[in-house]
PDB file of C-alpha atoms in Angstrom:
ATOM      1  CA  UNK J   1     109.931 113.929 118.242  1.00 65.00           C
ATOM      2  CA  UNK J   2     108.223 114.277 114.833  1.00 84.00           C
ATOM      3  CA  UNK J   3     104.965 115.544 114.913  1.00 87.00           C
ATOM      4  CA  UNK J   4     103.333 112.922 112.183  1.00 90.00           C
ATOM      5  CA  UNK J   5     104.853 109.958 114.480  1.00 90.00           C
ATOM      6  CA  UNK J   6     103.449 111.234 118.072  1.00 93.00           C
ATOM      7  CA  UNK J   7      99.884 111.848 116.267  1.00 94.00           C
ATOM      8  CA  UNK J   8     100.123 108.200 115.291  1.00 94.00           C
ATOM      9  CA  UNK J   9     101.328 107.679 118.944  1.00 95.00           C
ATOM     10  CA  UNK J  10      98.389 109.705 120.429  1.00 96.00           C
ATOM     11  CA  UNK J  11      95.927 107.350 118.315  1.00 96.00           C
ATOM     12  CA  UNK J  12      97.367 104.177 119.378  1.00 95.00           C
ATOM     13  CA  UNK J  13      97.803 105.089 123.076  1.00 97.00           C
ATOM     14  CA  UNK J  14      93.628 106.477 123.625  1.00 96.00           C
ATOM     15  CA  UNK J  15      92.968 102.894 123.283  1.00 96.00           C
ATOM     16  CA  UNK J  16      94.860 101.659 125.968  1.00 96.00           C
ATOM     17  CA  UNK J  17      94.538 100.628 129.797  1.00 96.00           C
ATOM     18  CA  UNK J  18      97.062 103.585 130.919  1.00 97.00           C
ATOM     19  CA  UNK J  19      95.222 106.331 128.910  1.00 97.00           C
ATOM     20  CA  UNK J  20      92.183 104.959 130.489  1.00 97.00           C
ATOM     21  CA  UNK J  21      93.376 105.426 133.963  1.00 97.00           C
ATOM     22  CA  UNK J  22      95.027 108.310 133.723  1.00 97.00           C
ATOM     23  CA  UNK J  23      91.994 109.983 131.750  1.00 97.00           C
ATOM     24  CA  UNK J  24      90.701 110.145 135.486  1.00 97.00           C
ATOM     25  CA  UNK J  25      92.829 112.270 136.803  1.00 97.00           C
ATOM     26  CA  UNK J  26      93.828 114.465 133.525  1.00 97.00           C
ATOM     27  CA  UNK J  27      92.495 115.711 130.624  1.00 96.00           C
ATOM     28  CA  UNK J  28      93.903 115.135 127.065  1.00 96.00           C
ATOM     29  CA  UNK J  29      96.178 117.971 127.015  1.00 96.00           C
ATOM     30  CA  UNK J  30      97.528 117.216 130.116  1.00 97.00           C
ATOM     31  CA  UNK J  31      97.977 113.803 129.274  1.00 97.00           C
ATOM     32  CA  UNK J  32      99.881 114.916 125.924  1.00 97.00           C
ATOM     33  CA  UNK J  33     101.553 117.578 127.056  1.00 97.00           C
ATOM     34  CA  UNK J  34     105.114 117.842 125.676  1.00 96.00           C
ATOM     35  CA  UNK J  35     108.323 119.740 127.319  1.00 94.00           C
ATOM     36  CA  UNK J  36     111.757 119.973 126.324  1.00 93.00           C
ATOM     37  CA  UNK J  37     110.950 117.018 123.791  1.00 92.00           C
ATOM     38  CA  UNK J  38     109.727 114.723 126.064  1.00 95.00           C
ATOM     39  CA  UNK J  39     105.731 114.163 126.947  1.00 97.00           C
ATOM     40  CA  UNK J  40     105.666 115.306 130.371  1.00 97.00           C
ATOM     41  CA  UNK J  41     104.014 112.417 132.138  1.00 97.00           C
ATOM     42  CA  UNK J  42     106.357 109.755 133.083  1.00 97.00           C
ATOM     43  CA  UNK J  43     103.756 106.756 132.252  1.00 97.00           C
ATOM     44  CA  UNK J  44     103.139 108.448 128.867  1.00 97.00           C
ATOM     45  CA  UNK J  45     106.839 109.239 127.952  1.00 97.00           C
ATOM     46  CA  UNK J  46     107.575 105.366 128.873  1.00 97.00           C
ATOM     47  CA  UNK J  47     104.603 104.217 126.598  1.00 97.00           C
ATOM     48  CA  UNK J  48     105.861 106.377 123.495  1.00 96.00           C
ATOM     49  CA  UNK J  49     108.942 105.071 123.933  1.00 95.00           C
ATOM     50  CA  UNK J  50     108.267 101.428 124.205  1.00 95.00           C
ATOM     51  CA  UNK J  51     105.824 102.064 121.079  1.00 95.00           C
ATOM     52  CA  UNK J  52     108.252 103.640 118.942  1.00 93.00           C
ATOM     53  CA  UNK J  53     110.771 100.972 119.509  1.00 94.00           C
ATOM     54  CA  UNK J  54     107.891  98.524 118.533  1.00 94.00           C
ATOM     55  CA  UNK J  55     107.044 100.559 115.509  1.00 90.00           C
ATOM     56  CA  UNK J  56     110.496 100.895 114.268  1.00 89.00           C
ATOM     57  CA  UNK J  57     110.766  97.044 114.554  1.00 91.00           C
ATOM     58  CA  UNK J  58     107.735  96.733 112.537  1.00 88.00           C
ATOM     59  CA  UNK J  59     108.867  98.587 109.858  1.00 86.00           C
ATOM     60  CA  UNK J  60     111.856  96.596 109.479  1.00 87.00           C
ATOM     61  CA  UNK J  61     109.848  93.375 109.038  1.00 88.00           C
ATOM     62  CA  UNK J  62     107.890  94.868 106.933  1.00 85.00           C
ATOM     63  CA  UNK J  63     110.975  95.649 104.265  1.00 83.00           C
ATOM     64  CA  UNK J  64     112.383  92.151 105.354  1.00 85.00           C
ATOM     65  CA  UNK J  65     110.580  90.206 102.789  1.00 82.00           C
ATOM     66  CA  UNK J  66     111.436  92.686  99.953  1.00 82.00           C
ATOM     67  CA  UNK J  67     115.213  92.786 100.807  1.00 83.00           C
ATOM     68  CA  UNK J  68     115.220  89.295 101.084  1.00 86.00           C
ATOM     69  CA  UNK J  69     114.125  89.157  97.519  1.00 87.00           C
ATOM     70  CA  UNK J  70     116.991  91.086  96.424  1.00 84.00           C
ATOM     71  CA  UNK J  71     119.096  88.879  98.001  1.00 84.00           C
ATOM     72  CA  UNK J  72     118.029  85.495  96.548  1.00 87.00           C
ATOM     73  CA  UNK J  73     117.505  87.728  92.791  1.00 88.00           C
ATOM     74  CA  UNK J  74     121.174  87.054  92.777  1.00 84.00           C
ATOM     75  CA  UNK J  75     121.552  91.103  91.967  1.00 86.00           C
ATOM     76  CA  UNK J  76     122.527  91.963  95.563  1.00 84.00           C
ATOM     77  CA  UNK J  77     125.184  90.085  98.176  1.00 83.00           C
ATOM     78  CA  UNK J  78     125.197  90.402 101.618  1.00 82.00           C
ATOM     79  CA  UNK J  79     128.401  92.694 103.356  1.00 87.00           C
ATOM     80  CA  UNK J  80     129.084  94.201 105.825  1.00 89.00           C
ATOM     81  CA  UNK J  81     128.315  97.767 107.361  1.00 86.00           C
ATOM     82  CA  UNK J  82     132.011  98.087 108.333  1.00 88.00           C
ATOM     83  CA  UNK J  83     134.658  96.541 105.400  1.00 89.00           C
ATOM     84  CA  UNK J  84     136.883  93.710 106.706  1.00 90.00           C
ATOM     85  CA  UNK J  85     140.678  94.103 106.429  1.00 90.00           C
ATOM     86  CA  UNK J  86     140.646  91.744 103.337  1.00 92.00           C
ATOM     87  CA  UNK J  87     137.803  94.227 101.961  1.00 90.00           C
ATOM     88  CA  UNK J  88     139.638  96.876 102.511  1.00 89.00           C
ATOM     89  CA  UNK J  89     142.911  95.546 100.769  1.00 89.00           C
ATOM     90  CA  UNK J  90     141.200  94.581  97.931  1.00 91.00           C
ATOM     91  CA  UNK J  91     139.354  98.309  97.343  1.00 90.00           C
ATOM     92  CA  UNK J  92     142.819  99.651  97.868  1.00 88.00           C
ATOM     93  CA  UNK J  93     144.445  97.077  95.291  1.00 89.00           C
ATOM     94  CA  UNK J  94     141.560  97.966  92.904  1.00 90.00           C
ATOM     95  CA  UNK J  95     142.602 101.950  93.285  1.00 89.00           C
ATOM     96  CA  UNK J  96     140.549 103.046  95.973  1.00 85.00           C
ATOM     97  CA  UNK J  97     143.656 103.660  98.028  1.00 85.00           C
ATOM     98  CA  UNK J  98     143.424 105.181 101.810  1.00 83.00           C
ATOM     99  CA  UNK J  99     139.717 106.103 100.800  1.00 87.00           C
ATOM    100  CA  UNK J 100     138.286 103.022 100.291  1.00 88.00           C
ATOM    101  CA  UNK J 101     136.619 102.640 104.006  1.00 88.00           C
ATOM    102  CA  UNK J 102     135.321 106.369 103.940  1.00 88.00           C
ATOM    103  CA  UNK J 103     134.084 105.312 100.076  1.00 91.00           C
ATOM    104  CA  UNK J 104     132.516 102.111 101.379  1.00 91.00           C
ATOM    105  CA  UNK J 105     131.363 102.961 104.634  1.00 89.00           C
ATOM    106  CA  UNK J 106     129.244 105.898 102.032  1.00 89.00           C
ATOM    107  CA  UNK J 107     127.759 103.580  99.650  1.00 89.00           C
ATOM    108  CA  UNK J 108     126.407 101.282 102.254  1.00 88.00           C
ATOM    109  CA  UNK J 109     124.514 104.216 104.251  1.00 87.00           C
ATOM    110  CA  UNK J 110     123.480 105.612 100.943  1.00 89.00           C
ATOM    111  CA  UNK J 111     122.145 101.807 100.300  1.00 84.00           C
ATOM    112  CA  UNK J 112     120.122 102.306 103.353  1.00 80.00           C
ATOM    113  CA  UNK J 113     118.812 105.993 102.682  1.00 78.00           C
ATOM    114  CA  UNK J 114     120.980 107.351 105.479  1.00 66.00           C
ATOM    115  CA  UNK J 115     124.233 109.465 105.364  1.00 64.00           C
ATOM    116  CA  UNK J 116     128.265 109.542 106.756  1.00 57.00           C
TER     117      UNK J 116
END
């Protein structure tokens, strides 16, 4: 859990029902308590986790209309995350030889700010 997302998390989830009926029966700490990397109240736990899905969705829409631009620009084209065999023969044909997967499969996560 990284500390900048659950203080986002923490903001979001005061302003809801369940942190208003829990607030009853525990205080804030107890509410945000956090052990072994996982809040310790079930209800809470749940509720990060169904916000951080939502959140990570809403990033992605919110890059969709700027990769979708470089897709129309006609300076990008659309592949695959995994090469197809016909991909893969014609990397090895151009002199990638039994690399050209490994090689491919690393330029696409590097496209997408992640590593192999």
């Amino acid at each position: 859990m990284k500390i900048e997302l659950i203080e986002q998390f923490k903001t979001a989830f005061t302003d809801s029902l369940v942190y208003a009926d829990l607030a009853t029966e525990y205080t804030s700490f107890e509410i945000f308590e956090i052990n072994n990397g996982k809040f310790e109240l079930e209800a809470v736990q749940q509720a990060y986790q169904n916000w951080s899905k939502q959140n990570t969705v809403d990033e992605k829409r919110a890059h969709f209309a700027k990769d979708l631009d470089k897709l129309v620009s006609g300076d990008y084209v659309l592949v695959p995350k995994k090469p197809t065999a016909e991909m893969e023969r014609a990397g090895m044909s151009a002199g990638g030889g039994f690399l050209t997967c490994h090689v491919f499969k690393a330029m696409c996560a590097a496209a997408q700010g992640a590593t192999v």
